Coordinates of C-alpha atoms and ligand atoms in Angstrom, one line a residue:
X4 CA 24.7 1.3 11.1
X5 CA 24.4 2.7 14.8
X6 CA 26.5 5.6 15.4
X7 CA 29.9 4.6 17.2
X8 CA 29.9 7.0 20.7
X9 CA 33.6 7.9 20.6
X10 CA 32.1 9.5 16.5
X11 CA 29.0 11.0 18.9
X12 CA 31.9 12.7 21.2
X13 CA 33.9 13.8 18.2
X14 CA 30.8 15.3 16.9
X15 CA 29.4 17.0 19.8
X16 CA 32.8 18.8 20.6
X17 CA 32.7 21.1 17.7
X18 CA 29.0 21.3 17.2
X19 CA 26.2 19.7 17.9
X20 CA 26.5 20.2 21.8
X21 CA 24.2 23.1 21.1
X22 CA 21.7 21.0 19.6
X23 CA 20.8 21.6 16.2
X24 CA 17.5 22.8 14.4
X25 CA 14.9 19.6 13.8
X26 CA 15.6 18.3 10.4
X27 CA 12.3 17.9 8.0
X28 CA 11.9 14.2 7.6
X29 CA 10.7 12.5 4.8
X30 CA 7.4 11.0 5.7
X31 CA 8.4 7.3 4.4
X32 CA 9.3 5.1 7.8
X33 CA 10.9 1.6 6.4
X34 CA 9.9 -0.1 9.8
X35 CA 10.4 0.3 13.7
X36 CA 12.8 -1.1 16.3
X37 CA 12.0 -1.7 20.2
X38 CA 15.2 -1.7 22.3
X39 CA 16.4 -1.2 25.5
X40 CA 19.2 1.7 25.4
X41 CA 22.4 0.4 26.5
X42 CA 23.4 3.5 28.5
X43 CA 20.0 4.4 30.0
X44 CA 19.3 1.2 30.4
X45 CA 15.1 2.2 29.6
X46 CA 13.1 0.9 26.8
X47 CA 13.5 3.1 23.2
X48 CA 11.5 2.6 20.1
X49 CA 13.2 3.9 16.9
X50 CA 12.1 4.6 13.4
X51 CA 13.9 4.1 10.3
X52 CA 12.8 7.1 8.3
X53 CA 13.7 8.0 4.7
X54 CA 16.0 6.1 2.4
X55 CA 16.3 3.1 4.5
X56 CA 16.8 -0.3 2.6
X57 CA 15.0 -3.0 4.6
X58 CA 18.0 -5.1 5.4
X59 CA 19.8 -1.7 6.2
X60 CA 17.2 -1.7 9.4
X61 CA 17.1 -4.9 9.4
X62 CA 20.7 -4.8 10.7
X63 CA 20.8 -1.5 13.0
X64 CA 18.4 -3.0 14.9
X65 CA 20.1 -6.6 15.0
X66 CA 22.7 -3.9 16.2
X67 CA 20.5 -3.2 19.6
X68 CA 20.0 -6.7 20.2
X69 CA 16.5 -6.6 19.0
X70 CA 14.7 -7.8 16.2
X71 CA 12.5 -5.0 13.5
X72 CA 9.2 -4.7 12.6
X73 CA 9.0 -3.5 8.8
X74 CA 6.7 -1.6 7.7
X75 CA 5.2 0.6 10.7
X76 CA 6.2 3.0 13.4
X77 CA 6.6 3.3 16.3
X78 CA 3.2 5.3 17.0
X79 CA 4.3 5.7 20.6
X80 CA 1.3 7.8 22.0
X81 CA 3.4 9.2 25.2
X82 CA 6.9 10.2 24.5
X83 CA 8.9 13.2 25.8
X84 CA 10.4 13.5 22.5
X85 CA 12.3 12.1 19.6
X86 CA 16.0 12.3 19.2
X87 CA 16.6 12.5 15.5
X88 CA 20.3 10.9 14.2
X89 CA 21.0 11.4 10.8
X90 CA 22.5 8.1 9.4
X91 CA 23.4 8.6 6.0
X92 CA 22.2 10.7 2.5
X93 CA 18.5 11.3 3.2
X94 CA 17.9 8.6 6.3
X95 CA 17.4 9.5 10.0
X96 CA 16.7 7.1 12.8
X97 CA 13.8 8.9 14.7
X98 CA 14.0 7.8 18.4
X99 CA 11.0 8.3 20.4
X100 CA 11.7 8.3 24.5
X101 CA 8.7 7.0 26.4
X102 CA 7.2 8.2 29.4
X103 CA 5.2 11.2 30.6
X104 CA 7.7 12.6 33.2
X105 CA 8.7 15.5 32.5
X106 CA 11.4 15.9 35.1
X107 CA 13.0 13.3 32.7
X108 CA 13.0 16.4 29.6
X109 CA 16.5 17.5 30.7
X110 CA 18.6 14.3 30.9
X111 CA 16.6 12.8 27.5
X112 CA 17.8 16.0 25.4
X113 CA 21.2 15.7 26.9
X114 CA 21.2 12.1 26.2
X115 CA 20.4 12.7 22.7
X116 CA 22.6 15.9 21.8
X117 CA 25.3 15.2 24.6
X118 CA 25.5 11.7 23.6
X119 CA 23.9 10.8 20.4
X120 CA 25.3 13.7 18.1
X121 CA 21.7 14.0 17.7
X122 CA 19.1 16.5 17.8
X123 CA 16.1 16.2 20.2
X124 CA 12.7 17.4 19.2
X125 CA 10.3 17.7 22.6
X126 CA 6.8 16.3 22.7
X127 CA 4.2 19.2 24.1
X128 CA 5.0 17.6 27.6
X129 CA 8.8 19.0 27.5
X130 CA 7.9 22.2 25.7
X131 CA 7.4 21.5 22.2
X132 CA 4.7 22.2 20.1
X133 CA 1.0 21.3 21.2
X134 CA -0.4 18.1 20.6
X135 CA -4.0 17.3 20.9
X136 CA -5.2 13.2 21.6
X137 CA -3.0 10.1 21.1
X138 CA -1.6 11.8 18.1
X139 CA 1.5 8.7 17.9
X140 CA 3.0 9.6 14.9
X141 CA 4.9 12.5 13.2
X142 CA 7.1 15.6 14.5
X143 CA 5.3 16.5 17.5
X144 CA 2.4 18.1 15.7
X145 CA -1.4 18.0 16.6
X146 CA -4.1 15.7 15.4
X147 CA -6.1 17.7 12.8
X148 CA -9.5 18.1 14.0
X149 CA -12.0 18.4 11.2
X150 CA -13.9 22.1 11.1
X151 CA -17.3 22.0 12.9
X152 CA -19.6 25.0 12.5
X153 CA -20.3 26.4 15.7
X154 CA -23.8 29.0 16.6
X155 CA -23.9 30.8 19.2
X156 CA -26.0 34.0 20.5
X157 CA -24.7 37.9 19.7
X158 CA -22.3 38.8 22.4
X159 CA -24.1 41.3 24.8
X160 CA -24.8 45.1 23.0
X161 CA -23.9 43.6 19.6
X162 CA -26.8 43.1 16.7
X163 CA -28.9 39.7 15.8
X164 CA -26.8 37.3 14.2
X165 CA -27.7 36.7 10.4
X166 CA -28.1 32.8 10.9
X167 CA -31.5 31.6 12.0
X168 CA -33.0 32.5 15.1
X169 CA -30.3 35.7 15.1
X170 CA -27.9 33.0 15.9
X171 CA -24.2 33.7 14.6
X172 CA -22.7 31.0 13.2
X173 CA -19.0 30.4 12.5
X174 CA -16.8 27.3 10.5
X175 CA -14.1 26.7 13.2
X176 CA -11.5 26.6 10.7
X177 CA -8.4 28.3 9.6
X178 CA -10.1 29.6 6.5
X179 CA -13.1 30.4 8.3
X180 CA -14.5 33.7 9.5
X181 CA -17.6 34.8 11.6
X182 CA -19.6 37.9 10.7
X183 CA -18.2 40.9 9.6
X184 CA -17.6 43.9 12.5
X185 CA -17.9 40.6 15.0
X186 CA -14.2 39.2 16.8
X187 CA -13.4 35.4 15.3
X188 CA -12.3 34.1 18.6
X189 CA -15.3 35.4 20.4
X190 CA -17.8 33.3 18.8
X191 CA -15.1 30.0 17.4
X192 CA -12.9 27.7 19.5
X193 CA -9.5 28.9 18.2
X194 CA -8.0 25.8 20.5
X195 CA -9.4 23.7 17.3
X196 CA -7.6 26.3 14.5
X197 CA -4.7 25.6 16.5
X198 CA -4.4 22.2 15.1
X199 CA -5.1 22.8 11.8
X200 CA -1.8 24.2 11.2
X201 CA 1.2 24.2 13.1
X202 CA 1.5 27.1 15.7
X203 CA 4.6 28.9 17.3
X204 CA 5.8 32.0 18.1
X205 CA 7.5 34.0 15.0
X206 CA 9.2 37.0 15.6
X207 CA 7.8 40.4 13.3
X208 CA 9.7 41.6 11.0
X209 CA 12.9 43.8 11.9
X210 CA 11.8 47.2 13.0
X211 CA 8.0 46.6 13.2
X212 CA 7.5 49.4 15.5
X213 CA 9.1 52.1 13.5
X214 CA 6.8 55.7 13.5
X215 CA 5.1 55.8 10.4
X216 CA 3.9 59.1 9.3
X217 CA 1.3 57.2 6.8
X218 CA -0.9 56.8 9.6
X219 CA -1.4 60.8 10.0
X220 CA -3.3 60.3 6.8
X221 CA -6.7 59.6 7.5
X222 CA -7.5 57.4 4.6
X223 CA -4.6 55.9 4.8
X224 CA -5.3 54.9 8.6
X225 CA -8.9 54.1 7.8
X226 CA -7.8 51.6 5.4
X227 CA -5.5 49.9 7.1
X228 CA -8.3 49.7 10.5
X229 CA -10.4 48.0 8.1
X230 CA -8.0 45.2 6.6
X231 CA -7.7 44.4 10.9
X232 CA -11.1 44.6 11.6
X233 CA -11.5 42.1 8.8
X234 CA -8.7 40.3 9.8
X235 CA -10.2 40.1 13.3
X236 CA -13.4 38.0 11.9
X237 CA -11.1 35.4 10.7
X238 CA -9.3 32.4 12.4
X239 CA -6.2 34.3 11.7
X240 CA -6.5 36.1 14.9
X241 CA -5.7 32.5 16.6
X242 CA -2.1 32.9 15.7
X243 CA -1.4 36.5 14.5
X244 CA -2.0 38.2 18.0
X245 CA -1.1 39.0 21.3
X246 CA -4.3 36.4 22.2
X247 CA -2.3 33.4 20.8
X248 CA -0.9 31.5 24.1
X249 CA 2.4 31.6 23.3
X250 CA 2.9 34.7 21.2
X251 CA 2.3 35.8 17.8
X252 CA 3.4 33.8 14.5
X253 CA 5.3 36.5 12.7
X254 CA 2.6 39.9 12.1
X255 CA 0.2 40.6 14.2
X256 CA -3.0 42.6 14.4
X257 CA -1.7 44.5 17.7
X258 CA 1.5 45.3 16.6
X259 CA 2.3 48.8 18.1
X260 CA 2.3 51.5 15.5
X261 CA 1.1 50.5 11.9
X262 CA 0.7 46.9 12.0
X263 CA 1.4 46.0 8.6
X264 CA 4.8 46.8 9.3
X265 CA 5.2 43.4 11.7
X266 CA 4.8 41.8 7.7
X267 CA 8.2 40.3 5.5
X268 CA 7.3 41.6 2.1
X269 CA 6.8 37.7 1.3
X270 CA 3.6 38.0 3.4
X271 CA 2.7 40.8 2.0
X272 CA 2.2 39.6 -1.5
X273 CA 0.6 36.4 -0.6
X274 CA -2.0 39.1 0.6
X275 CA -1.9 41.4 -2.9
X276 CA -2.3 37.9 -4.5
X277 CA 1.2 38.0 -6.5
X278 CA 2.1 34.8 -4.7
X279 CA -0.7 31.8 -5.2
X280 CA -2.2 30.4 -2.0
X281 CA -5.3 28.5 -3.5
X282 CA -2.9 25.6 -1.8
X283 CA -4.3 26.9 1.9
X284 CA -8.4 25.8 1.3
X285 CA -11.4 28.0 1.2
X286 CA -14.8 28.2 2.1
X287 CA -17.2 29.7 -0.9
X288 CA -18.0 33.1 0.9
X289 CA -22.0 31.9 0.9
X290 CA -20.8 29.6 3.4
X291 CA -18.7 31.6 5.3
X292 CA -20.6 34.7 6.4
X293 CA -19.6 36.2 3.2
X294 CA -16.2 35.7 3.0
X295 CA -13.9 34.6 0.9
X296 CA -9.9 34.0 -0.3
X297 CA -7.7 32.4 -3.1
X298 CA -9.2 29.2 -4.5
X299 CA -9.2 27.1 -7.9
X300 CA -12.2 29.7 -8.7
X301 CA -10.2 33.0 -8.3
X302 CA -6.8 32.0 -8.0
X303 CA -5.1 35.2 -7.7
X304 CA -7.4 36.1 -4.6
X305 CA -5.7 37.5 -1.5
X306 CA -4.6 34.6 1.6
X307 CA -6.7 37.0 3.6
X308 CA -10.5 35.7 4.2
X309 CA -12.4 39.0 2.9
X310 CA -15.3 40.2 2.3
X311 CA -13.8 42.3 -0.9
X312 CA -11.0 40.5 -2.2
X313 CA -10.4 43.5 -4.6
X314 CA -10.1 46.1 -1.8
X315 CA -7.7 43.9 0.4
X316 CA -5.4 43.0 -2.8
X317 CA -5.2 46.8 -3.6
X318 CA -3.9 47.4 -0.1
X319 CA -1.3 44.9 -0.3
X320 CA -0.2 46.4 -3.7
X321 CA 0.1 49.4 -2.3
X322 CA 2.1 48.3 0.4
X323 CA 4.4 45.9 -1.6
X324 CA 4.9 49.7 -4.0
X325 CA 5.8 51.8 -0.5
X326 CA 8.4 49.0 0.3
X327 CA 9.8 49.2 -3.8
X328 CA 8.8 45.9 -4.6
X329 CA 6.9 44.6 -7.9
X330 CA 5.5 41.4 -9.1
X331 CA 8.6 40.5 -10.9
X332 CA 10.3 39.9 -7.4
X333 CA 8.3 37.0 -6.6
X334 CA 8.4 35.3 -10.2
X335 CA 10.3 32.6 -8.6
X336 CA 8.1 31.3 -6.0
X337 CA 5.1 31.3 -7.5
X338 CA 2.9 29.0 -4.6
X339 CA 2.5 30.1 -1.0
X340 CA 1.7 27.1 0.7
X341 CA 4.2 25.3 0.8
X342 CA 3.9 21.4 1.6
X343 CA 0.4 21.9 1.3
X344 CA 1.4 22.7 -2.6
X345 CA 3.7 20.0 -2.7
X346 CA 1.3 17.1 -1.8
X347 CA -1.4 19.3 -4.1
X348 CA 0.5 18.7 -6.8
X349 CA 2.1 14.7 -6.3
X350 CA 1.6 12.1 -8.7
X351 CA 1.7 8.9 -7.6
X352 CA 3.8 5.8 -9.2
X353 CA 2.9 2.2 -8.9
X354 CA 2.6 0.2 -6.0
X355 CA 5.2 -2.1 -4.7
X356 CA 5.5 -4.6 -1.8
X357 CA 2.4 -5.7 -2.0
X358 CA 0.0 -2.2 -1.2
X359 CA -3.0 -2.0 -2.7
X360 CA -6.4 -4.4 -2.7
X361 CA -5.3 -7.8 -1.6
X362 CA -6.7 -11.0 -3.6
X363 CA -8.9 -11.3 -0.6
X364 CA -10.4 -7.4 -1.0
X365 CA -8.6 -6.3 2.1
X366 CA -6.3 -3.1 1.8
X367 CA -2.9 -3.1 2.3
X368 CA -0.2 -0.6 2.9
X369 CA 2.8 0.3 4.9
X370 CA 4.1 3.3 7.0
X371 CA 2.0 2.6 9.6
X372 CA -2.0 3.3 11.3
X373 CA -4.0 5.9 9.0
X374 CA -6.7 7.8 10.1
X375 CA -7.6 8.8 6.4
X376 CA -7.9 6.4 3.5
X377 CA -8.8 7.3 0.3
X378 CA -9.4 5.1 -3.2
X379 CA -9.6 7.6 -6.6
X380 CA -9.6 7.3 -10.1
X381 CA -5.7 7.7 -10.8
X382 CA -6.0 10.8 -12.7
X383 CA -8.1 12.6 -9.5
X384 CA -5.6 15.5 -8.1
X385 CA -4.0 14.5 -4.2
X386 CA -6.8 15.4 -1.4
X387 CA -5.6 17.9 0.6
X388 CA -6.8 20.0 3.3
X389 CA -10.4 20.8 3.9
X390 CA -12.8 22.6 3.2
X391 CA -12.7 22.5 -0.8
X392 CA -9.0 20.5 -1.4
X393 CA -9.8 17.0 0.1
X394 CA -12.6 15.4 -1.7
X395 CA -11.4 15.7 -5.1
X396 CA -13.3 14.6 -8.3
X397 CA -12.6 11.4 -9.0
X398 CA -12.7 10.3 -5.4
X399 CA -14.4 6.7 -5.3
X400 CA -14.4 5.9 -1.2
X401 CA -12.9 7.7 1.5
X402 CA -13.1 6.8 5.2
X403 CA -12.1 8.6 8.5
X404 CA -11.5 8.1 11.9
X405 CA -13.9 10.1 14.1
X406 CA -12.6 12.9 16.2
X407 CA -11.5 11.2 19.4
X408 CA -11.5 7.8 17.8
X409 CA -8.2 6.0 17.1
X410 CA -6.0 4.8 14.0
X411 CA -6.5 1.4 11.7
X412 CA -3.8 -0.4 10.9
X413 CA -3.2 -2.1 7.1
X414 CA -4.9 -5.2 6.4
X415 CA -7.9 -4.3 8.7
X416 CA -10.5 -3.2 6.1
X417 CA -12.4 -4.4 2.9
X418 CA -13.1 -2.3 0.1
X419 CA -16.5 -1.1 0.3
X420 CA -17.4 -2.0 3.9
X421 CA -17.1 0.1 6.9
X422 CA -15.5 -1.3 10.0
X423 CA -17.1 -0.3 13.5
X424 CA -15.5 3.0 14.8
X425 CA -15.1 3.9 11.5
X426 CA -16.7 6.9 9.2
X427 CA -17.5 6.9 5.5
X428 CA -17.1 10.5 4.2
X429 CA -17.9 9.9 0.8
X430 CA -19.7 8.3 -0.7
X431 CA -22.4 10.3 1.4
X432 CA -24.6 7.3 1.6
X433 CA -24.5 3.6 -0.2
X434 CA -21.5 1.7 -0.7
X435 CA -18.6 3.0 -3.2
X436 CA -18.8 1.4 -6.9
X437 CA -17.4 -1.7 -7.0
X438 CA -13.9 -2.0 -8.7
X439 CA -13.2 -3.5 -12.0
X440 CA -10.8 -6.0 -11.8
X441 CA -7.4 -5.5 -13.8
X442 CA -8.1 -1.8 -13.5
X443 CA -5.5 0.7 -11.7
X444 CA -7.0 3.1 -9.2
X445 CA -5.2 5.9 -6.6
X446 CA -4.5 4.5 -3.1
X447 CA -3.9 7.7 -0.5
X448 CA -2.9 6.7 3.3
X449 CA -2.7 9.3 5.8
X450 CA -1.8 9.2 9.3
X451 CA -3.5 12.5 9.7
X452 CA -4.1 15.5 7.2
X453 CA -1.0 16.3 5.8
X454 CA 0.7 13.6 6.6
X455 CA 0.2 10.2 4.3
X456 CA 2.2 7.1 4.8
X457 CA 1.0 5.4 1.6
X458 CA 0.3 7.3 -1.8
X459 CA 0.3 4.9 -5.1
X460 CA -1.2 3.7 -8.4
X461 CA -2.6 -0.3 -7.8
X462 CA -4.0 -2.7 -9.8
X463 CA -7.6 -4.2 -8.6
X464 CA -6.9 -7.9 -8.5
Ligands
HEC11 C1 -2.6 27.8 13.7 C2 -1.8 28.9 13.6 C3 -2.0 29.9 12.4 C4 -3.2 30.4 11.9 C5 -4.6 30.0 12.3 C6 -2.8 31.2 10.8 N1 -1.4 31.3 10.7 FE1 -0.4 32.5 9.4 N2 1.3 31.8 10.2 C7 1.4 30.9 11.2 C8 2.8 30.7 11.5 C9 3.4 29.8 12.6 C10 3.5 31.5 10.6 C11 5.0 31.7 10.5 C12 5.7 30.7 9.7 C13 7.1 30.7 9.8 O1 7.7 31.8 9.7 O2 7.7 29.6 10.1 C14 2.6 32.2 9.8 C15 2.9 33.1 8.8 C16 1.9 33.7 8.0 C17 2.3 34.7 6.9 C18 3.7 35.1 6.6 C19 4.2 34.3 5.5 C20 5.6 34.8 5.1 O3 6.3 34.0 4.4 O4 6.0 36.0 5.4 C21 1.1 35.1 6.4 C22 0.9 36.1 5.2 C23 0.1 34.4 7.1 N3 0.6 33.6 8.1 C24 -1.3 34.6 6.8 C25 -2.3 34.0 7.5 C26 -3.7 34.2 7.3 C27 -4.2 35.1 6.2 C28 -4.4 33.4 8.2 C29 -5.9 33.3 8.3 C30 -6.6 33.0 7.1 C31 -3.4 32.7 9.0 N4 -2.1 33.1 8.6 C32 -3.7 31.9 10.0 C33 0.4 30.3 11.9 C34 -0.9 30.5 11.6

C-alpha cells in the first residue's frame, strides 16, 4: 500500500513539487505505525486516517518493517509536521516527523513533497498555525481552552466597571464581549480566543480600500463607527485586526476607508442574519455585559455580539441592498458555521468493535486519547462548542481534562467514577444516574472540542 518512489518522482514532475494545499481529513484514524524511514533513516510515526480497512494498515505497515497498533494515533506531542499521502478514495497516511529542530523544517517538507508526492502541513515550530500545550493530535491546531471570566479594574480615565466593586468583567471567549464603549482585548486575553477557533491571515475582499462617497454622509458614517465600536468590545477584534499577530482573518476593523468594504458579501449576510450561525455559541446577553448574537432562542440574530441585534441586522441589510444582493442569493447555504453545523447536526449509528461500556463498566473506544467524554440519552443533539452548545439536554455524565492536564486513553475509566486528574462537568455534583442494563445510550469521544474520535449509539451491558 506504500507509494512506490519512482510513482513519487512521476508525480512530483508535473505537480506536486509545489506542494499542494492540506487536504481536510476525516477525523476516523484506523490505527498507528512506528517506523524508521528508509531514506532518512530517523524514526516516523504514521496514521492511517479515513477509509482504512484494518488489514489494509495492517499491511502498509508490515510494508515498513514494523508491526501496527489499531486503534489509536500517533499523538506525537513534538513534531515539525505531518506529511499527508493520499492512498486511495477517501484514505490518507498522515505522517507526523518528530523532533523540535526547526533547522530540520526545510529538508522534512522537501522530503515529503520532493519525495513522497505528498503534501506537508508544518507544526507551529516550522510556521504553521499556533498550537498551545501537548496538543498530539489533529491538523496542527490549538488545544481549546475552555472560556474563563476575567475582572479587572477600568483602564485609567475610563468609568467604574458595572461588575461588583466597579470591576469590569469579561468571558474570554470568542462569543464573548466586555462592556460596551470599552476595547475587548484591553480587558480579555485574546491569546486564549486564539484557540477557540483556528486563526490565520485572510486577505480582505478585492478592492477594500476603494473611496466611498457613503462616508460623506454623516449618518451613514455614524452608523457604520458604531457597528466597530461594538465590534471592538467583542473577541472579534483578536482576529479581525491589525492587532492580530499575524494579520487580519479576512475584514478588519482598521481597514482604510469604509471598513465594511474589507467584507465578501457571504460575511456580510451572516451579519444581516440571512445566513444561520446559531452553530457559532452564544452567551445570553445577561451574562455577557449585555450582549448578545444568533442562538436556538433568536436564530436569525446577527454573528455579530451586539447590544441591539435589530440595529446591527439593519446595517447589514442595507449593505447586502448597496452591493445588489437579496436573501434569495443565499437560499442555498442556509448555515454559517460550517463543521461546527456539521457535528451540530450528526446522528450517531450503533457501535461496533467493541466501543461502548465494557461487561466490566469500563468505557471503551477507539481513535485514540480524549480529553472530552460524554454519555447522553440517544435522542440528546451532539455537544458542541461552548458556552450554550455542549451540554445538551439529555446529557447524563460528561468529564474533562483540566486546562494544562493531559489525555485518557480507552479502557481507563468507569462509568460514574472520576479518575484522579480528571473533572466531572456535569453532573455538577453526585454521581451520574446509574445505567439500565439492555438500554442504548449516546457515547461522544473527543480528542479536543471539535474534534471526536468516537461518536455512537451502545447498549449498557
Ligand atoms: C480565532 C480567530 C477568529 C476570531 C476570534 C473570530 N474570527 Fe471570524 N474569521 C476568522 C478566520 C480565520 C476567518 C476567515 C476564514 C477563511 O476565509 O478561511 C474568519 C472569517 C469571518 C467572517 C467571514 C465569513 C465569510 O464567509 O465571508 C465573518 C463574518 C466572521 N469571521 C465573523 C466573526 C465574528 C462576528 C467574530 C466575533 C464574534 C469572529 N469572526 C471572531 C477567525 C476568527
Amino acid at each position: 500500500m506504500s507509494r512506490p518512489l519512482f510513482l513519487s518522482l512521476l508525480v512530483c514532475a508535473s505537480v506536486a513539487c509545489q506542494g499542494g494545499t492540506v487536504p481536510i481529513v476525516p477525523e476516523k484514524v484506523v490505527g498507528h505505525c512506528v517506523y524508521k524511514n528508509r531514506f532518512s533513516e530517523l524514526e516516523e510515526c504514521r496514521d492511517y486516517v479515513g477509509e482504512w480497512t484494518e488489514k489494509a494498515a495492517t499491511e502498509d505497515c508490515e510494508d515498513q518493517d514494523a508491526q501496527v497498533v489499531l486503534g489509536s494515533a500517533c499523538g506525537l506531542s513534538e513534531r515539525l509536521g505531518y506529511c499527508f499521502l493520499e492512498e486511495g478514495k477517501e484514505r490518507w497516511a498522515r505522517i507526523s516527523f518528530p523532533g523540535t529542530d526547526a533547522q530540520k523544517c526545510g529538508s522534512m517538507k522537501r522530503g515529503c513533497e520532493l519525495f513522497g508526492g505528498g503534501v506537508f502541513d508544518p507544526a507551529p515550530v516550522c510556521g504553521g498555525k499556533e498550537e498551545q500545550g501537548g496538543g498530539g493530535g489533529g491538523g496542527g491546531l490549538a488545544t481549546f481552552l475552555q472560556p474563563v471570566r476575567t475582572c479587572k479594574a477600568p483602564l485609567a480615565g475610563e468609568p467604574p466597571g458595572l461588575s461588583e466593586g466597579g470591576q469590569v468583567c469579561t468571558w474570554e471567549m470568542i462569543s464573548g464581549a466586555t462592556e460596551p464603549g470599552r476595547s475587548f482585548d484591553q480587558y480579555a486575553s485574546c491569546d486564549r480566543v486564539r484557540t477557540q477557533r483556528p486563526y490565520y491571515p485572510v486577505p480582505p475582499a478585492p478592492d477594500s480600500t476603494r473611496e466611498d462617497a457613503r462616508m460623506n454622509d454623516a449618518a451613514y458614517a455614524s452608523e457604520v463607527k458604531w457597528v466597530r465600536s461594538q465590534i471592538e468590545s467583542t473577541a472579534c477584534v483578536c482576529c479581525h485586526s491589525t492587532r492580530s499577530p499575524r494579520g487580519p482573518s479576512n475584514w478588519f476593523v482598521e481597514s482604510p476607508g469604509n471598513f465594511i468594504n474589507s467584507f465578501h458579501p457571504r460575511g456580510l449576510a451572516m451579519g444581516a442574519g440571512w445566513i444561520d450561525t446559531v452553530g457559532f455559541g452564544a452567551y445570553r446577553p445577561e451574562d455577557n455585559n449585555g450582549f448578545s448574537r444568533a442562538s436556538p432562542e433568536r436564530p436569525h440574530d446577527s454573528i455579530f455580539v451586539t447590544t441591539d441585534a435589530a440595529r446591527i441586522a439593519r446595517f447589514f441589510e442595507a449593505e447586502l441592498a448597496h452591493r445588489g444582493y437579496s436573501r434569495e442569493d443565499f437560499r442555498d447555504n442556509p448555515y454559517g458555521a460550517g463543521p461546527l453545523d456539521t457535528q451540530r447536526f450528526f446522528r450517531p449509528e450503533a457501535c461496533d468493535k467493541g466501543e461502548g461500556v465494557s461487561a466490566e463498566g469500563t468505557l471503551v473506544w477507539r481513535g485514540g486519547p480524549a480529553r472530552y467524554l460524554y454519555v447522553l440519552e440517544t435522542e440528546a443533539a451532539t455537544p458542541t462548542v461552548p458556552p450554550n452548545l455542549d451540554l445538551p439536554e439529555g446529557t447524563r455524565w460528561r468529564l474533562d481534562v483540566p486546562e494544562g492536564g493531559a489525555p485518557f486513553e480507552s479502557g481507563t475509566v468507569r462509568y460514574g467514577t472520576v479518575p484522579g486528574g480528571l473533572a466531572q462537568r456535569f453532573p455538577l455534583v453526585g454521581a451520574p444516574p446509574a445505567l439500565v442494563s439492555g438500554r442504548a445510550y449516546y457515547l461522544y469521544v473527543l480528542e479536543d472540542i471539535i474534534r471526536p474520535v468516537t461518536r455512537c449509539v451502545f447498549t449498557a451491558p
